[in-house]
PDB file of C-alpha atoms in Angstrom:
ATOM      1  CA  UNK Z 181       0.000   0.000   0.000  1.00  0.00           C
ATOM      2  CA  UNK Z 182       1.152   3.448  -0.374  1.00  0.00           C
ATOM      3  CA  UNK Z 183       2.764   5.516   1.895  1.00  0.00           C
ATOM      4  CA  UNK Z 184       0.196   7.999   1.837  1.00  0.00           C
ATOM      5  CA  UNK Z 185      -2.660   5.245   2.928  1.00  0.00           C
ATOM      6  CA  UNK Z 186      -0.106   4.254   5.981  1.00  0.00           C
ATOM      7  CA  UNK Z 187       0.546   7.324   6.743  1.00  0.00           C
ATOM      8  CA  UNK Z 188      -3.032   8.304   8.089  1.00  0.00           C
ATOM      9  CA  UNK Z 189      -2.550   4.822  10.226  1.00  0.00           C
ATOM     10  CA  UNK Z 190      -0.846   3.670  13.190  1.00  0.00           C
ATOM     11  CA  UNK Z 191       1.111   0.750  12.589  1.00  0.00           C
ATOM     12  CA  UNK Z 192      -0.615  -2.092  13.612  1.00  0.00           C
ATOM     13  CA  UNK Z 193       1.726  -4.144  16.548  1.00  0.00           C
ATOM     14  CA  UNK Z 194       2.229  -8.233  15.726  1.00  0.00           C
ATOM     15  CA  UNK Z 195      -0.190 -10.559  16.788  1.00  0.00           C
ATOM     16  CA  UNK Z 196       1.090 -13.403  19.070  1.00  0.00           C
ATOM     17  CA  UNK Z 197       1.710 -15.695  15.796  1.00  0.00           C
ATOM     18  CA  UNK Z 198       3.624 -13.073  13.770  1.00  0.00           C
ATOM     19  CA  UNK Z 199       6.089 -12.848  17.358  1.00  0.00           C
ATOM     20  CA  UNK Z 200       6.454 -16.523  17.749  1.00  0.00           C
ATOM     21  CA  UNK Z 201       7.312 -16.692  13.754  1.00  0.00           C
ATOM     22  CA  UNK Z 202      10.090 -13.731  14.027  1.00  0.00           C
ATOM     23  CA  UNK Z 203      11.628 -15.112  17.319  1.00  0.00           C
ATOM     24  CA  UNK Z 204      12.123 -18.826  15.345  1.00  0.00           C
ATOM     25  CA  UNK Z 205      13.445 -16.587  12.471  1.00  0.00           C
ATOM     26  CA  UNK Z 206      15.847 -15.174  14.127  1.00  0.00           C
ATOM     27  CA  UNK Z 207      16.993 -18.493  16.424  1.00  0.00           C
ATOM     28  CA  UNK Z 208      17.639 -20.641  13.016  1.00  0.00           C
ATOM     29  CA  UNK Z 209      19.818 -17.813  11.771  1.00  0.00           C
ATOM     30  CA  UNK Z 210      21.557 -17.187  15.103  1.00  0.00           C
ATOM     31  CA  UNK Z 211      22.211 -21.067  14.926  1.00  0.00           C
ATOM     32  CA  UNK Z 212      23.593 -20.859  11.688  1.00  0.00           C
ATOM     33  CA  UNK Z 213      20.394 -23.014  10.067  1.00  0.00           C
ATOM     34  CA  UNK Z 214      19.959 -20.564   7.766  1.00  0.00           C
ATOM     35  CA  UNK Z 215      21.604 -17.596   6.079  1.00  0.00           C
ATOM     36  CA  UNK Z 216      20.728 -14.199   6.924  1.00  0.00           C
ATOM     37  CA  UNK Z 217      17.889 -12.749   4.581  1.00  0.00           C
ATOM     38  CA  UNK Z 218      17.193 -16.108   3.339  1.00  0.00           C
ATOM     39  CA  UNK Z 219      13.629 -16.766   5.271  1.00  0.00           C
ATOM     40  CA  UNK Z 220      12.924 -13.041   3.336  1.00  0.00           C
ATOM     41  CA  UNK Z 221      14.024 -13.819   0.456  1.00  0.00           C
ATOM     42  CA  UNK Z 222      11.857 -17.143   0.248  1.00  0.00           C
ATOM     43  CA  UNK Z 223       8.742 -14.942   1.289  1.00  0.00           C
ATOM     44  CA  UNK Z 224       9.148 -12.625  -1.444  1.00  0.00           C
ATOM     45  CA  UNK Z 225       9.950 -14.931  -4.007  1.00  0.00           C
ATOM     46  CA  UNK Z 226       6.677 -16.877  -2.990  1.00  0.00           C
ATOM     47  CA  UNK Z 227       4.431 -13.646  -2.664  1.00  0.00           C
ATOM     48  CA  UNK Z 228       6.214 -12.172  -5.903  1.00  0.00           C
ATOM     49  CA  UNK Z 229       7.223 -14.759  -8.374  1.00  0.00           C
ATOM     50  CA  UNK Z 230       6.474 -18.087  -8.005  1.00  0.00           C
ATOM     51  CA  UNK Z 231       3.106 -18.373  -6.819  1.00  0.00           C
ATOM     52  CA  UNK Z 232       1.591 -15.352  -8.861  1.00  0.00           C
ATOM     53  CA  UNK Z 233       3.152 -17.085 -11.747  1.00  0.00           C
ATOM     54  CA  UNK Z 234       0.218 -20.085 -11.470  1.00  0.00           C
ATOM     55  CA  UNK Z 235      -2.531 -17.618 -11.664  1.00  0.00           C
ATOM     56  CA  UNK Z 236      -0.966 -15.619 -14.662  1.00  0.00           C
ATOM     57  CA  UNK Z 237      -1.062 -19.410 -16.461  1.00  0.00           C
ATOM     58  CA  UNK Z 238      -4.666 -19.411 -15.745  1.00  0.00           C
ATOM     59  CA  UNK Z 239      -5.666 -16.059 -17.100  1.00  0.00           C
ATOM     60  CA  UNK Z 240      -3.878 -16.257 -19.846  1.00  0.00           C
ATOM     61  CA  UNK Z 241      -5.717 -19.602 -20.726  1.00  0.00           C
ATOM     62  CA  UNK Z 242      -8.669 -18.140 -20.048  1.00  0.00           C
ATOM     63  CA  UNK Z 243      -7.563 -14.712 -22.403  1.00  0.00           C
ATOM     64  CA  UNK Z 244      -6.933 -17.161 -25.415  1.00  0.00           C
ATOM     65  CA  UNK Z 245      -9.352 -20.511 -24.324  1.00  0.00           C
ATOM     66  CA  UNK Z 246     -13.143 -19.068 -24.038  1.00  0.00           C
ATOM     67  CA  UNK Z 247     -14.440 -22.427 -23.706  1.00  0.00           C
ATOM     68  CA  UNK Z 248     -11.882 -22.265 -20.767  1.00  0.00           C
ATOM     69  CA  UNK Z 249     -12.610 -18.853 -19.879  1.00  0.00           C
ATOM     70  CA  UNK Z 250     -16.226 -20.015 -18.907  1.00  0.00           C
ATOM     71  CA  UNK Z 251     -15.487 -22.889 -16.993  1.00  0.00           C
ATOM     72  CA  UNK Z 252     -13.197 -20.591 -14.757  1.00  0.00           C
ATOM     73  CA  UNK Z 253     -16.242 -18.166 -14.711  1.00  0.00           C
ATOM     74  CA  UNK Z 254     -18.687 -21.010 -13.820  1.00  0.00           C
ATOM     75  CA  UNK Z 255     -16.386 -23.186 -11.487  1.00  0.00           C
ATOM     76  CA  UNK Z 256     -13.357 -21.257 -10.469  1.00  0.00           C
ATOM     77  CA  UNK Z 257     -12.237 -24.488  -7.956  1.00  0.00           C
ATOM     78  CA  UNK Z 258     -12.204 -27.138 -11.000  1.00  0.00           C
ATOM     79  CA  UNK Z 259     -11.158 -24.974 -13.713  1.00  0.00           C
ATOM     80  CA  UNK Z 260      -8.089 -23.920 -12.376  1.00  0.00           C
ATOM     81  CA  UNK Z 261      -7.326 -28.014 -10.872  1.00  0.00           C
ATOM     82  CA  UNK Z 262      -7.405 -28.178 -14.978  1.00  0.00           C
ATOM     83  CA  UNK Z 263      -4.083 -26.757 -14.675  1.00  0.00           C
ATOM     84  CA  UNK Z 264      -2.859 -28.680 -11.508  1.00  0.00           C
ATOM     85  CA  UNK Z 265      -3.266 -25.832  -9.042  1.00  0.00           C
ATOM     86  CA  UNK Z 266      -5.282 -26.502  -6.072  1.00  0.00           C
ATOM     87  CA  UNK Z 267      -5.310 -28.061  -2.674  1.00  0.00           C
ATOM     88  CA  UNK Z 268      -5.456 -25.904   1.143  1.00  0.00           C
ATOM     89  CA  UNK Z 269      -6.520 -22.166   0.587  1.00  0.00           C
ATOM     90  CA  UNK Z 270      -7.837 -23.234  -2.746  1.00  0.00           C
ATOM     91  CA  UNK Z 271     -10.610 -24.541  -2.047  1.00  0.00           C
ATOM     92  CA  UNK Z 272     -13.997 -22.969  -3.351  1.00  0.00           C
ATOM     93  CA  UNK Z 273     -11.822 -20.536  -5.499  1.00  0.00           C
ATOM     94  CA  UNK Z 274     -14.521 -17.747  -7.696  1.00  0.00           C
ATOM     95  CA  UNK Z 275     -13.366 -16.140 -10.810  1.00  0.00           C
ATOM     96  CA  UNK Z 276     -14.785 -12.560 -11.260  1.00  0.00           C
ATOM     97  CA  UNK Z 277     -14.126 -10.987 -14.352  1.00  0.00           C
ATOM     98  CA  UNK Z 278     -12.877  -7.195 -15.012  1.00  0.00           C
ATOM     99  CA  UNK Z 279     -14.661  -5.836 -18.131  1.00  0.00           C
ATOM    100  CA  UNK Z 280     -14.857  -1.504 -19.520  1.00  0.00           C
ATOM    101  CA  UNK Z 281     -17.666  -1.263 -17.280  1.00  0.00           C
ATOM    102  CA  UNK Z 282     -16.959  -3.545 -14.162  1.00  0.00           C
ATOM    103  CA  UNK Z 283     -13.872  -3.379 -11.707  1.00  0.00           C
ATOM    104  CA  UNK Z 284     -13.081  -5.958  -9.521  1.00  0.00           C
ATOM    105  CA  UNK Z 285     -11.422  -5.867  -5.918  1.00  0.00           C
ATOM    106  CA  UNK Z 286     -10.652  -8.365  -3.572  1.00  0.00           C
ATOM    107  CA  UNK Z 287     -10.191  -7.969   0.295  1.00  0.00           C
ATOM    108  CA  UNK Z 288     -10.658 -10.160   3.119  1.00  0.00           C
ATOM    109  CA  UNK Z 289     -12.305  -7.921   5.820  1.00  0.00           C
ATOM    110  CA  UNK Z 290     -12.049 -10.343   8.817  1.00  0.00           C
ATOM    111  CA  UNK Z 291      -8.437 -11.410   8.583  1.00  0.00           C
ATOM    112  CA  UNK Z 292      -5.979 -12.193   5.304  1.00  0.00           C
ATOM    113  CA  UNK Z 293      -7.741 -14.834   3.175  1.00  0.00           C
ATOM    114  CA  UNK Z 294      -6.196 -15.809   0.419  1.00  0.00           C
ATOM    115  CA  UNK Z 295      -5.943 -17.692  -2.860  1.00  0.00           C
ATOM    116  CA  UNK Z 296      -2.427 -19.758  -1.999  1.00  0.00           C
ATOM    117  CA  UNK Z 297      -2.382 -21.966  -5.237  1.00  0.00           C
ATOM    118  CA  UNK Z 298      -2.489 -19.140  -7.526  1.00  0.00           C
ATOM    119  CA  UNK Z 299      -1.381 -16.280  -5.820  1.00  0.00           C
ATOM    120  CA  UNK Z 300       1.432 -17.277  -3.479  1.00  0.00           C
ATOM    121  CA  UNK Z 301       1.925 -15.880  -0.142  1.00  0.00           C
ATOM    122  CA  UNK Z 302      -0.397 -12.682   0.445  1.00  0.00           C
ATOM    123  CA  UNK Z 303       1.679  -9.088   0.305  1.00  0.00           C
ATOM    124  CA  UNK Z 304       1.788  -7.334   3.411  1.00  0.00           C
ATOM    125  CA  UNK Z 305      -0.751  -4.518   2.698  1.00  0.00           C
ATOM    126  CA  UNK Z 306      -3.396  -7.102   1.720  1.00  0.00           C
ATOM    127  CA  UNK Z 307      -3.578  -8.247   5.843  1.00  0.00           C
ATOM    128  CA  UNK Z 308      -3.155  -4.189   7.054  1.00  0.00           C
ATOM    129  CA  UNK Z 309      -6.302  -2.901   8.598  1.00  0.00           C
ATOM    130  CA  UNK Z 310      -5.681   0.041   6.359  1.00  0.00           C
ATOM    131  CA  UNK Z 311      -6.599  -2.248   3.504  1.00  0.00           C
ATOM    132  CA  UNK Z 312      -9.247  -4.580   4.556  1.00  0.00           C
ATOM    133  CA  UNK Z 313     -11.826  -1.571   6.150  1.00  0.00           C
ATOM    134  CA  UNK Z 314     -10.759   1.480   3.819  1.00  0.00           C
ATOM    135  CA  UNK Z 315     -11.063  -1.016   0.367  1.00  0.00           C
ATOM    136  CA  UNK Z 316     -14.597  -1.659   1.878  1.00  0.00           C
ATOM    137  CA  UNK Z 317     -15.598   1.716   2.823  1.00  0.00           C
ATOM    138  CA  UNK Z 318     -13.576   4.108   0.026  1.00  0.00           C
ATOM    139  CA  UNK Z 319     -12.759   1.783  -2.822  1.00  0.00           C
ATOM    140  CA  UNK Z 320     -12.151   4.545  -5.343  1.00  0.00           C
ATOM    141  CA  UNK Z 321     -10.103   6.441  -3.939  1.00  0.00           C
ATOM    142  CA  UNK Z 322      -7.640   4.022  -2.047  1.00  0.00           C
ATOM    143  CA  UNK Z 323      -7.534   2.063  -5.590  1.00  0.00           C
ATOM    144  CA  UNK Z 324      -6.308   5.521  -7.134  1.00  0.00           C
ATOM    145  CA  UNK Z 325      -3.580   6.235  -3.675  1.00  0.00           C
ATOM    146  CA  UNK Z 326      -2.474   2.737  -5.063  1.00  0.00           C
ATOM    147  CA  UNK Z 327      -2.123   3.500  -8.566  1.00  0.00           C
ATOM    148  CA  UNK Z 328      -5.037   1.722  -9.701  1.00  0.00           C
ATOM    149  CA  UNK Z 329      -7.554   5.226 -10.587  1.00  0.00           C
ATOM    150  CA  UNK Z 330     -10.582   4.014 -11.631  1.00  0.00           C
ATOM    151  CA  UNK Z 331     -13.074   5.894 -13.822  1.00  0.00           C
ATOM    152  CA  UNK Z 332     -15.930   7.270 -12.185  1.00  0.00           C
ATOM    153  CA  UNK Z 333     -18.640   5.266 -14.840  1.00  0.00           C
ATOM    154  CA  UNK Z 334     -16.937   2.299 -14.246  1.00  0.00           C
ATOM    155  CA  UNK Z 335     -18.679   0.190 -11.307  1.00  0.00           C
ATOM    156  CA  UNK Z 336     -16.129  -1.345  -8.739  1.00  0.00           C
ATOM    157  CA  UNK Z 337     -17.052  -4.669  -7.350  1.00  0.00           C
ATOM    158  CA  UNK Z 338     -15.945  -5.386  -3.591  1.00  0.00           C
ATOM    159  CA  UNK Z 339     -15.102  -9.164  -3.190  1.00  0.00           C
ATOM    160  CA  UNK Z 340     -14.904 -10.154   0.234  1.00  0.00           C
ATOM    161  CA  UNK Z 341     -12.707 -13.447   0.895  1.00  0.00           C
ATOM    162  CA  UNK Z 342     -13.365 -15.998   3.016  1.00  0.00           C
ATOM    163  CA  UNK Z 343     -12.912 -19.960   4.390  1.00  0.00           C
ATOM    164  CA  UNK Z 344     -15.914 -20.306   2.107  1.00  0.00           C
ATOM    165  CA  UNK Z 345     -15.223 -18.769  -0.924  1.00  0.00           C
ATOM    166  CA  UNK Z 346     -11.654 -17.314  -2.097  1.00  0.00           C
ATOM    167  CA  UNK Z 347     -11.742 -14.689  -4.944  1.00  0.00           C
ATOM    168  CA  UNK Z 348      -9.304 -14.415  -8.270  1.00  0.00           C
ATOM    169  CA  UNK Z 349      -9.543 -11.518 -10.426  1.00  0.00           C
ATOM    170  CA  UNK Z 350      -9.580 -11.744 -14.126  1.00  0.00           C
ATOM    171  CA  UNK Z 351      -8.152  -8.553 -15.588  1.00  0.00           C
ATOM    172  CA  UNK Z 352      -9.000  -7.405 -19.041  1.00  0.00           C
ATOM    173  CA  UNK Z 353      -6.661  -8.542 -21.350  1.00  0.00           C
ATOM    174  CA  UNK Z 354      -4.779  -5.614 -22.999  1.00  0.00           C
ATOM    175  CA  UNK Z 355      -4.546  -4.642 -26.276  1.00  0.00           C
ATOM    176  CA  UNK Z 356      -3.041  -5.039 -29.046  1.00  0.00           C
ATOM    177  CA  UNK Z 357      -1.963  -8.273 -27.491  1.00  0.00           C
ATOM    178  CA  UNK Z 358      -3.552 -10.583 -30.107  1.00  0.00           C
ATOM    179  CA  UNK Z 359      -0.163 -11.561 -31.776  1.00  0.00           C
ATOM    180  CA  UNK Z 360       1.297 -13.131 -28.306  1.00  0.00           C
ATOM    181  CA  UNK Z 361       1.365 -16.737 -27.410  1.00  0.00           C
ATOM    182  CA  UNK Z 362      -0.106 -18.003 -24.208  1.00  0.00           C
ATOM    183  CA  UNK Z 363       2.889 -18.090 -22.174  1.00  0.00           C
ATOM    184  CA  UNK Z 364       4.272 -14.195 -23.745  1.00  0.00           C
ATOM    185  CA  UNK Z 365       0.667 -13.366 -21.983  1.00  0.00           C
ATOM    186  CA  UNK Z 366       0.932 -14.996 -18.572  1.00  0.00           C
ATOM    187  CA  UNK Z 367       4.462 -13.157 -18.738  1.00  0.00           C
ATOM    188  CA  UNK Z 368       2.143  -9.521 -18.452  1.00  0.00           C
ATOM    189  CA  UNK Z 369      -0.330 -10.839 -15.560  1.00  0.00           C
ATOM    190  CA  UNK Z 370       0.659  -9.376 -12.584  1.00  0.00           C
ATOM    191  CA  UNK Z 371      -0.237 -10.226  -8.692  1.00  0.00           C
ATOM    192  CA  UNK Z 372      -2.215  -7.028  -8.053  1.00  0.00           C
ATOM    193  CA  UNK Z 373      -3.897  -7.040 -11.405  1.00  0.00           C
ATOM    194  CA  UNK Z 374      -5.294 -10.559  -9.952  1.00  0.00           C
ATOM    195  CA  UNK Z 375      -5.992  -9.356  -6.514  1.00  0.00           C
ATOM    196  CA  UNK Z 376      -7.916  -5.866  -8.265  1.00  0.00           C
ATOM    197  CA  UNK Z 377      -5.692  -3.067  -7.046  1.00  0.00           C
ATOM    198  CA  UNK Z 378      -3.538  -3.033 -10.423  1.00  0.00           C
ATOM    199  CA  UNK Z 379      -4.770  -3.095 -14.279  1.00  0.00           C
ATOM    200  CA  UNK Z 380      -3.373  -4.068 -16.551  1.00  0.00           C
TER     201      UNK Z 380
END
């Protein structure tokens, strides 16, 4: 999120779990377990790279497949085990689809649920109270602190994630894009643009 959002905020202190996680963090690298930076770097490449890279396979199969495209719409949870992604936190996945008139957003308002198998690890600002009440209350206009403006005739859609139902975003695909294989597409989907707060 931007610094302008968390600057309004105070930060929010660790819950007992996020403690408990640091203090093992820092014993296996006092011990010599593991290298310093190495439990970060492992994060980020999971909330950055390799799990974002699953969902970019399934939009893009969706941009060039529409007899895939409206399985994914109809049964997100089967549609994307097409693929091979699935199991815990991807369980009753929905598909929502960005269009010229319909924006998409997805926030999970009670605590930081997320789509694992095709999104990774969640980014930090997706579990900040920041997020998760002002993306509910002022959609617009935190979308636009986050670089994400969006016109004011274009409806935005609210998802709000849950144990029961996890949300993916399908961005538009962008043009002048016809010319590109399936995997030169996935290479352009981005983690936000899937979560709502980026387009593409």
């Amino acid at each position: 999120m931007s610094s302008a959002t968390n600057d309004h905020h105070r930060p929010i202190p660790p819950s007992p779990v996020e403690r408990r996680v640091a203090a093992l963090e820092e014993l296996l690298t006092e011990r010599g377990y593991v290298p310093e930076g190495f439990i970060e770097e492992v994060n980020r490449a999971y909330e950055n790279d390799i799990g974002p890279m699953n969902g970019a396979k399934v939009v893009a199969r969706a941009w060039v497949d529409p007899e895939y495209k409206a399985r994914l719409l109809e049964d997100g949870t089967a549609a994307i085990a097409e693929l091979g992604f699935g199991g815990p936190e991807g369980h009753h996945m929905k598909v929502v689809e960005n269009t010229p008139r319909v924006h998409n957003v997805v926030v999970c308002t009670l605590c930081s649920c997320y789509p694992w198998p095709v999104l990774g690890l969640p980014p930090k600002w997706y579990k900040e109270a920041p997020y998760r009440s002002r993306m509910v209350r002022e959609p617009r206009a935190l979308l636009a602190e986050m670089g994400c403006p969006v016109d004011d005739g274009v409806e935005i859609r609210v998802w709000d994630s849950s144990a029961e139902a996890r949300y993916l975003v399908l961005p538009e695909r962008p043009e002048e894009t016809s010319s590109l294989a399936e995997e030169e597409l996935a290479a352009l989907v981005t983690r936000d643009s899937m979560i709502g707060v980026d387009r593409l």
